[in-house]
Coordinates of C-alpha atoms in Angstrom, one line a residue:
X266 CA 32.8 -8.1 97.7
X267 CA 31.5 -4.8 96.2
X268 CA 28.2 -4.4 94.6
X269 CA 28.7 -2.5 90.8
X270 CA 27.3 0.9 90.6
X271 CA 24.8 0.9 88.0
X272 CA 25.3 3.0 85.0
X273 CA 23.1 5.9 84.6
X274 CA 22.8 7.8 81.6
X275 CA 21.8 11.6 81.3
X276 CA 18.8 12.7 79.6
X277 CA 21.3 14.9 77.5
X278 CA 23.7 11.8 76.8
X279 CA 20.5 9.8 75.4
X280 CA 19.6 12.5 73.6
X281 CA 22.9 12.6 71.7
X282 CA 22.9 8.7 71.6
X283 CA 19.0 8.9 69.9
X284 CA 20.2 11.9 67.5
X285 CA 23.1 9.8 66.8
X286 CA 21.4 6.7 65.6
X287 CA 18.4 8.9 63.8
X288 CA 21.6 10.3 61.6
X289 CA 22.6 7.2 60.8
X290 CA 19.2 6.1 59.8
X291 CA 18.8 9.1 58.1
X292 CA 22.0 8.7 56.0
X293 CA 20.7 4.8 55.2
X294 CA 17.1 6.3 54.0
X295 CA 19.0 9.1 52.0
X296 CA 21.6 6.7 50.1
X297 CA 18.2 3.9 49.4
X298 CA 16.5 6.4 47.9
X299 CA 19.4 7.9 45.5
X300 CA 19.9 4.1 44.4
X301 CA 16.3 3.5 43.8
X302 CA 16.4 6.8 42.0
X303 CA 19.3 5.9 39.6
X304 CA 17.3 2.4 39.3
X305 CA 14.1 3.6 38.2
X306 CA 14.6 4.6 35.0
X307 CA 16.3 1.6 34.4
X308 CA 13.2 -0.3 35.6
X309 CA 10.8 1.6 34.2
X310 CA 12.4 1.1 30.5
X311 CA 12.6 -2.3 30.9
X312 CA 9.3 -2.4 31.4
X313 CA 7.7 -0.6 28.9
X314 CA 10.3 -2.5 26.5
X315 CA 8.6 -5.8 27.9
X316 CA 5.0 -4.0 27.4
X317 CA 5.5 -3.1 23.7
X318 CA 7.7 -6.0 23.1
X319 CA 4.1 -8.2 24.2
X320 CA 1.5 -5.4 22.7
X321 CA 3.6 -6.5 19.1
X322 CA 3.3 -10.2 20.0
X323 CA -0.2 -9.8 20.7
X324 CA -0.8 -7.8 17.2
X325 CA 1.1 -10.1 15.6
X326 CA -1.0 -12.8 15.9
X327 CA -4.1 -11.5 16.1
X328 CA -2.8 -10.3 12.9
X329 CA -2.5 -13.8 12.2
X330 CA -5.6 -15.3 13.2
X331 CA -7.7 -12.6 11.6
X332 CA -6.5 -10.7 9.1
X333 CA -9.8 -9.2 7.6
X334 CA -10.6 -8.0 11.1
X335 CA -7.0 -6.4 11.8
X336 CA -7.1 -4.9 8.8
X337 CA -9.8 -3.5 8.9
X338 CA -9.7 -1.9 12.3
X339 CA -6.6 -0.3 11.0
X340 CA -7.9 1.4 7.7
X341 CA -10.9 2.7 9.5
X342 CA -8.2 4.2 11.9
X343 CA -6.6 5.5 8.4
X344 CA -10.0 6.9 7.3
X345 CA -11.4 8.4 10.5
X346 CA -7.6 10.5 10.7
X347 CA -8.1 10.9 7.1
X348 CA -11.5 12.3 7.2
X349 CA -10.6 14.9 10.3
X350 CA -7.2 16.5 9.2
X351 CA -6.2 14.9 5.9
X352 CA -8.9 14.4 3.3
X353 CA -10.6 18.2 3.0
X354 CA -6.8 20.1 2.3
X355 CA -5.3 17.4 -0.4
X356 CA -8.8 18.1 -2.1
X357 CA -7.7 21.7 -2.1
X358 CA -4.5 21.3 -3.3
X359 CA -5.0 18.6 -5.8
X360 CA -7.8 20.7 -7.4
X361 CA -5.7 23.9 -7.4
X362 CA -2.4 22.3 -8.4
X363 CA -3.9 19.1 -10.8
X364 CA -4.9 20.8 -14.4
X365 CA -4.3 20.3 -18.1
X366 CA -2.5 17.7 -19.8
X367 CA -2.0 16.4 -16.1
X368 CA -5.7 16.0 -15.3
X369 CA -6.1 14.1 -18.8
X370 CA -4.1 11.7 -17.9
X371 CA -5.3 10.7 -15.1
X372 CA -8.9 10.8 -16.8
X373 CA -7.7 8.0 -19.0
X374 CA -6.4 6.2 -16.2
X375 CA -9.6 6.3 -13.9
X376 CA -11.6 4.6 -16.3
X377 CA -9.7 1.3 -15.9
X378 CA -11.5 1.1 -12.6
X379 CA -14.8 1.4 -14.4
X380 CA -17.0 -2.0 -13.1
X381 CA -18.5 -3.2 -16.4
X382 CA -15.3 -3.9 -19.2
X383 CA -14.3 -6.7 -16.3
X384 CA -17.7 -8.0 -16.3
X385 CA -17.7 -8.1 -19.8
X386 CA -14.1 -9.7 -19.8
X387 CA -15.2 -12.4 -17.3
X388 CA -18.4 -13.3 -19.2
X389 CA -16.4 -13.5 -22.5
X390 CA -14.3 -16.4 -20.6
X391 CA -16.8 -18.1 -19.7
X392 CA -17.8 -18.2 -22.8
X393 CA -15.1 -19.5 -24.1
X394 CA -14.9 -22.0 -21.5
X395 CA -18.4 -23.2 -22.7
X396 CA -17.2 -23.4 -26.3
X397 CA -14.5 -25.2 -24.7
X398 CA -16.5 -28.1 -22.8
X399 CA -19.0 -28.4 -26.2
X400 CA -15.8 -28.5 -28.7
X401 CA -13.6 -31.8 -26.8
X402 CA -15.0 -35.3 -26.5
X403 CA -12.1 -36.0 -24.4
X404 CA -13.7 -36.0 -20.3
X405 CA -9.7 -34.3 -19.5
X406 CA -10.3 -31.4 -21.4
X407 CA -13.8 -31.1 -20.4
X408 CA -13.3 -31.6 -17.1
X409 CA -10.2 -28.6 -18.1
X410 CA -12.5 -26.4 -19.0
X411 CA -15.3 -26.5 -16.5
X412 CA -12.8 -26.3 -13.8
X413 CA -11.7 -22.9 -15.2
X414 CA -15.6 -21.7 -16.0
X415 CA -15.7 -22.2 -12.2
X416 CA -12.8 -19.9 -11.4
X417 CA -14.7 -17.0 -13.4
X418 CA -17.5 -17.5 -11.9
X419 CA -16.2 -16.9 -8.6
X420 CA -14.4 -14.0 -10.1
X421 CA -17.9 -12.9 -11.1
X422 CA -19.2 -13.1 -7.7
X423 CA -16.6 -11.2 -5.8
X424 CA -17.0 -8.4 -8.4
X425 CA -20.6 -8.3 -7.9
X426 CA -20.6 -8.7 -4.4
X427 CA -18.3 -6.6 -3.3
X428 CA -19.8 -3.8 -6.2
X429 CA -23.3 -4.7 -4.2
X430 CA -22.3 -3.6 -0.6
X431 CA -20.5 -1.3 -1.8
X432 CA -23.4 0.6 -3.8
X433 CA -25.3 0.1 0.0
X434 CA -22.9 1.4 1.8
X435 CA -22.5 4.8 -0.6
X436 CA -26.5 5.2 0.1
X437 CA -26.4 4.8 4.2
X438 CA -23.1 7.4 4.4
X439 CA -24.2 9.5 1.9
X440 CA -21.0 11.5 2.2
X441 CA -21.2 14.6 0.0
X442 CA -18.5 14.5 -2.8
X443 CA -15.9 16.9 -3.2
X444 CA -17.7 19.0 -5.6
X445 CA -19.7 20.0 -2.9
X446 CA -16.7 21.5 -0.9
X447 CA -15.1 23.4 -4.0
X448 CA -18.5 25.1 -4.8
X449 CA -20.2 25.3 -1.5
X450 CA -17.4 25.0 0.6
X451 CA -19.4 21.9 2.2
X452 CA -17.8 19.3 3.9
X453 CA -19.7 16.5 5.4
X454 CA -22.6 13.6 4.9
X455 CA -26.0 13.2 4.4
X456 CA -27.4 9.9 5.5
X457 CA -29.7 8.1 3.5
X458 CA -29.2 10.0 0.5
X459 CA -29.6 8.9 -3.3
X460 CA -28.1 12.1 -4.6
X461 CA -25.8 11.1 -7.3
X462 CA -23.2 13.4 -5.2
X463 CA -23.6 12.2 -2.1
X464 CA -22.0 8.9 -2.3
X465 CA -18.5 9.4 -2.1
X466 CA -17.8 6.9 0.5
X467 CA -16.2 4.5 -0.3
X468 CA -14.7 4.6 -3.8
X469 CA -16.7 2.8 -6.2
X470 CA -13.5 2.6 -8.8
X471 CA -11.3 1.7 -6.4
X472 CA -13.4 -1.5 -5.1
X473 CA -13.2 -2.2 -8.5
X474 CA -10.1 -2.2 -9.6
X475 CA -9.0 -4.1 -6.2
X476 CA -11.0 -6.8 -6.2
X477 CA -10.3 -7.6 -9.8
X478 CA -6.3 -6.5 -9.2
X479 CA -6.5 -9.0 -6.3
X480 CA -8.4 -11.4 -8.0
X481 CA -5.8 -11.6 -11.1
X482 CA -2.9 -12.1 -8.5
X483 CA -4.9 -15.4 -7.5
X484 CA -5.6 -16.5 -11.2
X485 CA -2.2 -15.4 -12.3
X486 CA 0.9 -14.8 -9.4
X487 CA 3.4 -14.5 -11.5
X488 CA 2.3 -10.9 -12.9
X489 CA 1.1 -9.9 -9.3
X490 CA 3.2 -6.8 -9.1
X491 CA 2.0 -5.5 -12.4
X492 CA -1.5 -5.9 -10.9
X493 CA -0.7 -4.6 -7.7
X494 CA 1.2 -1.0 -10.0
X495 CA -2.0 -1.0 -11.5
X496 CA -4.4 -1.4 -8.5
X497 CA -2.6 2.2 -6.8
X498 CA -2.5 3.7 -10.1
X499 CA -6.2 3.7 -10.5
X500 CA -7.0 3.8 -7.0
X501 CA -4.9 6.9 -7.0
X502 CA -6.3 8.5 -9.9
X503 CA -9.5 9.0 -8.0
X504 CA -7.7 11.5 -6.1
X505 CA -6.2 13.5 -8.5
X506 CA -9.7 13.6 -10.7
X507 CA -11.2 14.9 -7.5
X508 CA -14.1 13.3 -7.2
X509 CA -13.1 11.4 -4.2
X510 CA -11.2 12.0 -1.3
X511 CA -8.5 10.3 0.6
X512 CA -10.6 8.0 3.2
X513 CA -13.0 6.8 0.6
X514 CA -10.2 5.6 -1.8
X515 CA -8.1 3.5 1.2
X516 CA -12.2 1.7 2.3
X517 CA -13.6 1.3 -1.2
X518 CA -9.7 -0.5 -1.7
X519 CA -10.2 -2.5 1.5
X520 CA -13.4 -3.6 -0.1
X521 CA -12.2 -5.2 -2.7
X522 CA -9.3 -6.4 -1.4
X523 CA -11.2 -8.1 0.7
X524 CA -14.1 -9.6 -1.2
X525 CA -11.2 -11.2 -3.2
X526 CA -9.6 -13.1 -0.5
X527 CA -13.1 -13.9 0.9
X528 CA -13.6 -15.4 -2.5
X529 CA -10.4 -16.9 -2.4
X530 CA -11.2 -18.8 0.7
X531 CA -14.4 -20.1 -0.4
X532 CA -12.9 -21.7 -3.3
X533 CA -10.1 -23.0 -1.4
X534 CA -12.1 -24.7 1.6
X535 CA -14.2 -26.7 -1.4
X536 CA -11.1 -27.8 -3.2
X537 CA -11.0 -25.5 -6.1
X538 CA -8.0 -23.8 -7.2
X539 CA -8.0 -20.4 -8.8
X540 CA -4.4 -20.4 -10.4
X541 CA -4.6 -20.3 -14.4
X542 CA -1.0 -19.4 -14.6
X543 CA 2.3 -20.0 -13.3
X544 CA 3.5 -19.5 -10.1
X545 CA 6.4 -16.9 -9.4

């Protein structure tokens, strides 16, 4: 019986066998990576999809939680792009294009947002409420009438409250008004200042007119988009008088707005209702 001859293979024929398999390999590598290729685009929009679908979520309540705070962050955002590329060329243009009959108009309007007729129209009912409470024997109506006394007084304090920080606040920015820029061509602040035109941010008028706009939507929802027409009316008309610009009009409204619902809450945590009118 034989013994098999062991097979023995060329350096050439395991060079060919090697170059063989590495072509193979090659060919496997090649058609991976065109897949994962085609794939990735797919992948990768999923992904971000997922990422802003979350980064909403996440917003959204946040949002929820704390609204002051959200809001806030974002109209500072609003201001600080305001104050960089917005606020200095609408100045411009409203004071080149806003004249006449026009400008009267909105001269009128402005002086809605002017703080003291709303003090004097919250004092006036609580008088009333006082001459309620003396004029009835009956502990109902009393009881009527000082419940409503209450709901001007908070009124009162968001006004003045809100009025107060922002009065501060004009002092520490001491931003220059826009008069400055269309005679001077200055743009800018001056911390610290007391100069009666160097506290243009925020809007005086427009804290105002918010926090009694907001206010009045508490007292009385069922007229709030007439106060909420009349709250941008004014707030605009700061604008197109010129004597504010864009960025102090959108933080002196945030103000207000916000000194309202404070005010709001307050009441609400200690029982007290602010609605004197029908609901919607």
């Amino acid at each position: 019986m034989g013994i098999a001859k062991p097979t023995v293979l060329s350096t050439r024929t395991m060079g060919q066998s090697y170059r063989g398999k590495d072509m193979k390999g090659n060919a496997q590598a090649a058609e991976l990576e065109r897949f994962l290729m085609k794939a990735q685009p797919v992948d990768r929009a999923a992904a971000d999809t997922t990422l802003l679908a979350r980064l909403v979520w996440g917003h959204a309540t946040l949002a929820a939680r704390r609204p002051l705070s959200v809001g806030f962050a974002w109209v500072s955002l609003a201001c600080l792009v305001a104050m960089v590329w917005i606020d200095r060329p609408l100045a411009l243009v409203l004071k080149a294009n806003v004249q006449g009959d026009w400008k009267g108009f909105w001269v009128i309007v402005t002086d809605i947002g002017l703080g003291w007729p709303w003090y004097v129209l919250a004092l006036v009912m609580l008088a009333r409420c006082g001459l309620g409470m003396m004029a009835t024997a009956m502990d109902a109506m009393w009881a009527r009438w000082a419940a409503e006394a209450r709901v001007w007084v908070v009124f009162l304090c968001a006004l003045a409250g809100s009025g107060l920080f922002v009065t501060v606040l004009k002092h520490l920015v001491g931003r220059l008004r826009p008069v400055w820029l269309f005679r001077e061509d200055l743009y800018g602040a001056v911390p610290l200042s007391f100069q009666s035109a160097a506290n243009s941010f925020p809007s005086g008028h427009s804290q105002n007119i918010w926090v009694v706009m907001a206010m009045l939507m508490a007292l009385y929802p069922r007229h709030w988009p007439t106060w909420a027409a009349l709250g941008v009316l004014v707030a605009s008309s700061r604008l197109f008088v010129t004597v504010h610009y864009l960025s102090d009009v959108l933080m002196g409204s945030f103000i207000g707005i916000a000194a309202a619902v404070l005010a709001v809450r307050w009441a609400a945590a200690r029982g007290l209702s602010l609605r004197l009118g029908a609901p919607r």
